[in-house]
């Protein structure tokens, strides 16, 4: 009897321990996953149209989204070929590039899955490249899947490209063995260097959703074979890209937006001569005051630059006296003011409040906002009538290691 | 109940870890849906309402330091009517346990373990609570105090790291626009504080029941403060409009937040792993309260068998909602109706008790 009881207990203990031996239900080996590192989205051309698979819908069915077909090019990591550190030599390509067509992003991804043996995994997606045409027709149709899918990171980068996005997937940059990582790092590092305001897909959505501001994205272009360049800032109206700036205007944009980290430099003519010096912004401080003037929104911008002189054009100019610096400061401030006013009026013409002035009105003048604005569309209209004053102060503290 | 072991700190710890639970994830969404930019205000009002309920219960407990709401309600409003009302209290916490387990399962399946069946996560969680409930109330308080730091730390870390992306503009105007909406939202939020009902069960085991007020004060202000912090952080990072598009803003906040220096690029997996403990302590409390109350109602000597007995029933109640959306509609509804049980009912008890006592003491109090 006693013996029986003991063996029963032992048996129970074993049964209890048994579940501990089992693994994770969702276990998935790394090499059995198809890690998508980057996605490029284009509008499908004539040639690609026929490629549309019958995976998520039937060809002649009425049940498919309207809109144009999109072409999705994905970069999939090949297991074992992604180097974990610096590595000599190499030669095998670390990624597989595939291209599919679909009515929506999910449709395209399903078509892609139909062609790949391993399960697609989007958790390592670092960058999404949108062709300019796609961006101009609206990003709304892409946002839903990207928000809904739990694998996708909110910190992934989103960029607009001048050339076909599929070209970017095929790039082979020399600085990094994994092309998509180079692309993603480019976006991240450029904002760390003060060349672009912070930008990632989560931020894009946040700005796009809020009523008093419009989204912006980096605008890239392919310079030569395998070299990409940050060509400007794409600004949006609603979910549609509506224009782009020049690279230098990114700096102006950052000044108005109030991004403290400076990076851009510009030539400034030294008063009293026809030669120029290169003045580079180290940091800035932006103050915005908003008010209503005759019932119309009015913004007063006060921007203070901290600069240094990087280079002068010719030995004829002498930077050896504080008075010279003062005059350069004044000249810089004048130039800055002009370019700031120019950029604001350009975006006003487009009706795109990419600087987010509207958010200030929403936050600080709720009565005006709730009475007259309320929706994004109304603010887009009101923004075009916005008046502004710009005041720029420039301070040059340092001139580098050279005495003259 | 012959030994009184629970200290004031432990009581506060039990309250905090009971209140902070599954609700952490959808809380900012509820607040924003109700109040827009007034979300922090809605949360604060909800906390105040929750505090009122908690203090009513604490006062009742101090007046009857040997008894819980199940037993003293019999003294106050009569044996049978008291028992009848207690039945609703028990039923409410029974449903609450089931819903909390279900909500936990839904988040885990949607967020991380997509292949794992919902039933498995729910059963594992409930089983854990079921086994832990076989302990006495002292072990109960030890478990809560032990897990407390692990509940507070991840939320605080995520909030602190996310401030990098914060934009204070999104928090203004502080007072939202739609007042009736805000009122309903306040009710929903204060429903998230319903775990504090557990105080009625701890007071009889406290070393010094008089200090229960202090424990309640700490409990509600720390858990409420954490909730408030969370709402402020999510609103200032996402803005109200974007938040309306996200089911679990807190989880999304963890997904957006990176540990500096590329150590971790997203915190959600770690956050979820630790959040499991927060859910466990909450489940544990409501499970314990349910069986403890049944035991008292039926005058049973022991609760151990009861814990296994009601397990299948709780599991079935957890599986009742058909889908995620129905579950949240149900949670909001049950939460608001529950306020009748957690605030109005104790309030009535306290009033009746007060007048009864004054009638009794009428002559005695004249001496002092």
Coordinates of N, CA, C and O in Angstrom, one line a residue, chain A residues 24-26 119 123 126 146-147 149-155 188 200 202-203 205-211 213 356 359-360 362-364 366 370, chain B residues 37 110-117 120 165 167 169-173 177 237-242 244-246 252 255-258 265-266 268:
Chain A
X24 N 9.3 26.0 -26.9 CA 8.4 27.1 -27.1 C 7.5 26.8 -28.3 O 7.9 26.2 -29.3
X25 N 6.2 27.1 -28.1 CA 5.3 26.7 -29.2 C 5.6 27.5 -30.5 O 5.5 27.0 -31.6
X26 N 6.1 28.7 -30.3 CA 6.4 29.5 -31.5 C 7.8 29.3 -31.9 O 8.3 30.2 -32.7
X119 N 9.3 31.0 -44.0 CA 8.3 31.9 -43.6 C 8.9 33.3 -43.6 O 10.0 33.6 -43.0
X123 N 10.3 41.2 -38.7 CA 10.9 41.8 -37.5 C 12.2 42.5 -37.7 O 12.5 43.4 -36.9
X126 N 14.4 47.0 -41.8 CA 15.0 48.3 -41.3 C 14.6 49.5 -42.1 O 14.6 50.6 -41.6
X146 N 1.4 48.1 -42.2 CA 2.6 48.4 -41.4 C 2.2 48.7 -40.0 O 3.0 48.3 -39.1
X147 N 1.1 49.3 -39.7 CA 0.7 49.5 -38.3 C 0.1 48.3 -37.7 O 0.3 48.0 -36.5
X149 N 0.7 45.0 -38.4 CA 1.5 43.8 -38.2 C 2.4 44.0 -37.0 O 3.2 45.0 -36.9
X150 N 2.4 43.1 -36.1 CA 3.1 43.2 -34.8 C 4.6 43.1 -35.0 O 5.4 43.5 -34.1
X151 N 5.1 42.5 -36.2 CA 6.5 42.3 -36.3 C 7.2 43.6 -36.7 O 8.4 43.7 -36.4
X152 N 6.6 44.5 -37.4 CA 7.3 45.6 -37.9 C 7.6 46.6 -36.8 O 6.8 46.9 -35.9
X153 N 8.8 47.1 -36.8 CA 9.3 48.1 -35.8 C 8.8 49.4 -36.2 O 8.8 49.8 -37.3
X154 N 8.5 50.2 -35.2 CA 8.1 51.6 -35.4 C 9.3 52.4 -35.7 O 9.2 53.5 -36.0
X155 N 10.5 51.9 -35.4 CA 11.7 52.7 -35.6 C 12.3 52.4 -37.0 O 13.4 52.9 -37.3
X188 N 19.8 57.0 -40.3 CA 20.0 57.2 -38.9 C 21.1 58.1 -38.6 O 21.1 59.1 -37.8
X200 N 11.6 58.5 -38.6 CA 11.4 57.1 -38.7 C 9.9 56.9 -38.9 O 9.1 57.8 -38.8
X202 N 7.5 55.5 -37.3 CA 6.5 55.9 -36.2 C 6.3 57.3 -36.1 O 5.2 57.8 -35.9
X203 N 7.4 58.1 -36.3 CA 7.3 59.6 -36.2 C 6.5 60.1 -37.4 O 5.6 61.0 -37.3
X205 N 4.1 58.5 -38.9 CA 2.6 58.3 -38.6 C 2.1 59.3 -37.6 O 1.0 59.8 -37.8
X206 N 2.9 59.6 -36.6 CA 2.4 60.5 -35.5 C 2.1 61.8 -36.2 O 1.1 62.4 -35.9
X207 N 3.0 62.3 -37.0 CA 2.9 63.6 -37.6 C 1.7 63.6 -38.6 O 0.9 64.5 -38.6
X208 N 1.6 62.5 -39.4 CA 0.6 62.4 -40.3 C -0.8 62.4 -39.7 O -1.8 63.0 -40.2
X209 N -0.9 61.7 -38.5 CA -2.2 61.7 -37.8 C -2.6 63.0 -37.2 O -3.8 63.3 -37.1
X210 N -1.6 63.7 -36.7 CA -2.0 64.9 -36.0 C -2.5 66.0 -36.9 O -2.1 66.1 -38.1
X211 N -3.4 66.8 -36.4 CA -4.2 67.7 -37.3 C -3.4 68.9 -37.7 O -3.7 69.5 -38.8
X213 N -0.1 69.5 -38.4 CA 1.2 69.4 -39.0 C 1.2 68.4 -40.2 O 0.4 67.5 -40.2
X356 N 4.7 72.3 -38.6 CA 3.8 72.1 -37.5 C 3.4 73.3 -36.7 O 3.2 73.2 -35.5
X359 N 0.0 72.8 -34.8 CA 0.0 72.2 -33.5 C 0.1 73.2 -32.4 O -0.5 73.0 -31.3
X360 N 0.9 74.3 -32.6 CA 0.9 75.3 -31.6 C -0.4 76.0 -31.4 O -0.8 76.3 -30.3
X362 N -3.3 74.7 -32.1 CA -4.2 73.7 -31.5 C -4.0 73.7 -30.0 O -4.9 73.7 -29.2
X363 N -2.7 73.7 -29.6 CA -2.4 73.5 -28.2 C -2.6 74.8 -27.4 O -3.1 74.7 -26.3
X364 N -2.3 75.9 -28.0 CA -2.3 77.1 -27.2 C -3.5 78.0 -27.3 O -3.8 78.8 -26.5
X366 N -6.9 76.9 -28.0 CA -8.0 75.9 -28.2 C -9.3 76.5 -28.7 O -10.0 75.9 -29.4
X370 N -10.9 75.2 -32.0 CA -12.2 74.5 -31.9 C -13.3 75.2 -32.6 O -14.2 74.6 -33.2
Chain B
X37 N -6.8 65.4 -25.6 CA -5.6 65.8 -24.9 C -5.8 65.9 -23.4 O -4.9 66.1 -22.7
X110 N -1.6 38.2 -29.9 CA -1.5 39.3 -31.0 C -0.1 39.8 -31.1 O 0.4 40.2 -32.1
X111 N 0.6 39.9 -29.9 CA 1.9 40.6 -29.9 C 3.1 39.8 -30.1 O 4.0 40.2 -30.9
X112 N 3.2 38.7 -29.4 CA 4.4 37.9 -29.5 C 4.3 36.5 -30.0 O 4.8 36.1 -31.0
X113 N 3.5 35.7 -29.3 CA 3.4 34.3 -29.6 C 2.2 34.0 -30.5 O 1.1 33.6 -30.0
X114 N 2.4 34.2 -31.8 CA 1.3 34.2 -32.7 C 0.8 32.8 -33.0 O -0.4 32.6 -33.3
X115 N 1.7 31.8 -32.8 CA 1.3 30.4 -33.1 C 0.6 29.7 -31.9 O -0.1 28.8 -32.1
X116 N 1.0 30.2 -30.7 CA 0.5 29.5 -29.5 C -1.0 29.7 -29.4 O -1.5 30.9 -29.5
X117 N -1.8 28.7 -29.2 CA -3.2 28.8 -29.0 C -3.5 29.7 -27.8 O -2.8 29.6 -26.8
X120 N -3.9 27.9 -24.4 CA -2.8 27.5 -23.7 C -2.3 28.6 -22.7 O -2.0 28.4 -21.6
X165 N 11.7 61.0 -27.3 CA 10.8 61.3 -28.4 C 9.6 62.2 -28.0 O 8.7 62.4 -28.8
X167 N 7.0 65.1 -27.1 CA 6.7 66.4 -27.6 C 5.5 67.0 -26.7 O 4.4 66.5 -26.8
X169 N 3.9 69.5 -26.6 CA 2.8 70.2 -27.3 C 1.5 69.3 -27.4 O 0.4 69.7 -27.3
X170 N 1.8 68.0 -27.5 CA 0.6 67.0 -27.7 C -0.2 67.0 -26.4 O -1.3 66.5 -26.5
X171 N 0.3 67.4 -25.3 CA -0.5 67.3 -24.1 C -1.4 68.5 -23.9 O -2.2 68.5 -22.9
X172 N -1.3 69.5 -24.7 CA -2.2 70.7 -24.5 C -3.3 70.7 -25.6 O -3.1 70.2 -26.6
X173 N -4.4 71.3 -25.3 CA -4.9 71.9 -24.1 C -5.2 70.8 -23.0 O -5.7 69.7 -23.4
X177 N -12.2 68.6 -24.6 CA -13.3 69.4 -25.1 C -14.7 68.8 -24.8 O -15.6 69.5 -24.5
X237 N 4.4 61.2 -26.7 CA 5.2 60.6 -27.7 C 4.4 60.4 -29.0 O 4.8 60.8 -30.1
X238 N 3.1 59.9 -28.9 CA 2.3 59.6 -30.1 C 1.4 60.7 -30.5 O 1.0 60.8 -31.6
X239 N 1.0 61.6 -29.6 CA -0.1 62.5 -29.9 C -1.4 61.8 -29.8 O -1.5 60.6 -30.1
X240 N -2.5 62.6 -29.6 CA -3.8 61.9 -29.4 C -4.3 61.2 -30.6 O -4.9 60.2 -30.6
X241 N -4.1 61.8 -31.8 CA -4.7 61.3 -33.0 C -4.1 59.9 -33.4 O -4.8 59.0 -33.8
X242 N -2.8 59.8 -33.2 CA -2.1 58.6 -33.6 C -2.5 57.5 -32.6 O -2.7 56.3 -32.9
X244 N -5.3 57.0 -31.2 CA -6.6 56.4 -31.4 C -6.5 55.2 -32.4 O -7.4 54.4 -32.6
X245 N -5.3 55.1 -33.1 CA -5.1 54.0 -34.1 C -4.4 52.8 -33.5 O -4.2 51.9 -34.1
X246 N -4.1 52.9 -32.2 CA -3.2 51.9 -31.6 C -4.0 51.2 -30.5 O -4.6 51.9 -29.6
X252 N 3.1 49.7 -27.6 CA 3.7 50.4 -28.8 C 4.8 51.4 -28.3 O 5.8 51.5 -29.0
X255 N 7.7 49.4 -28.0 CA 8.3 49.0 -29.3 C 9.0 50.2 -29.9 O 9.9 49.9 -30.7
X256 N 8.6 51.4 -29.6 CA 9.3 52.6 -30.2 C 10.6 52.9 -29.5 O 11.4 53.6 -30.0
X257 N 10.6 52.5 -28.2 CA 11.7 53.0 -27.4 C 12.9 52.1 -27.5 O 12.8 50.9 -27.4
X258 N 14.1 52.7 -27.7 CA 15.3 51.9 -27.8 C 16.2 52.3 -26.7 O 16.2 53.4 -26.2
X265 N 17.1 47.4 -29.6 CA 16.4 48.4 -30.5 C 14.9 48.5 -30.2 O 14.2 49.4 -30.7
X266 N 14.4 47.5 -29.6 CA 13.0 47.6 -29.2 C 12.8 46.9 -27.8 O 13.4 45.9 -27.6
X268 N 9.9 45.9 -26.4 CA 8.6 45.3 -26.2 C 8.7 43.9 -25.7 O 7.9 43.5 -24.8

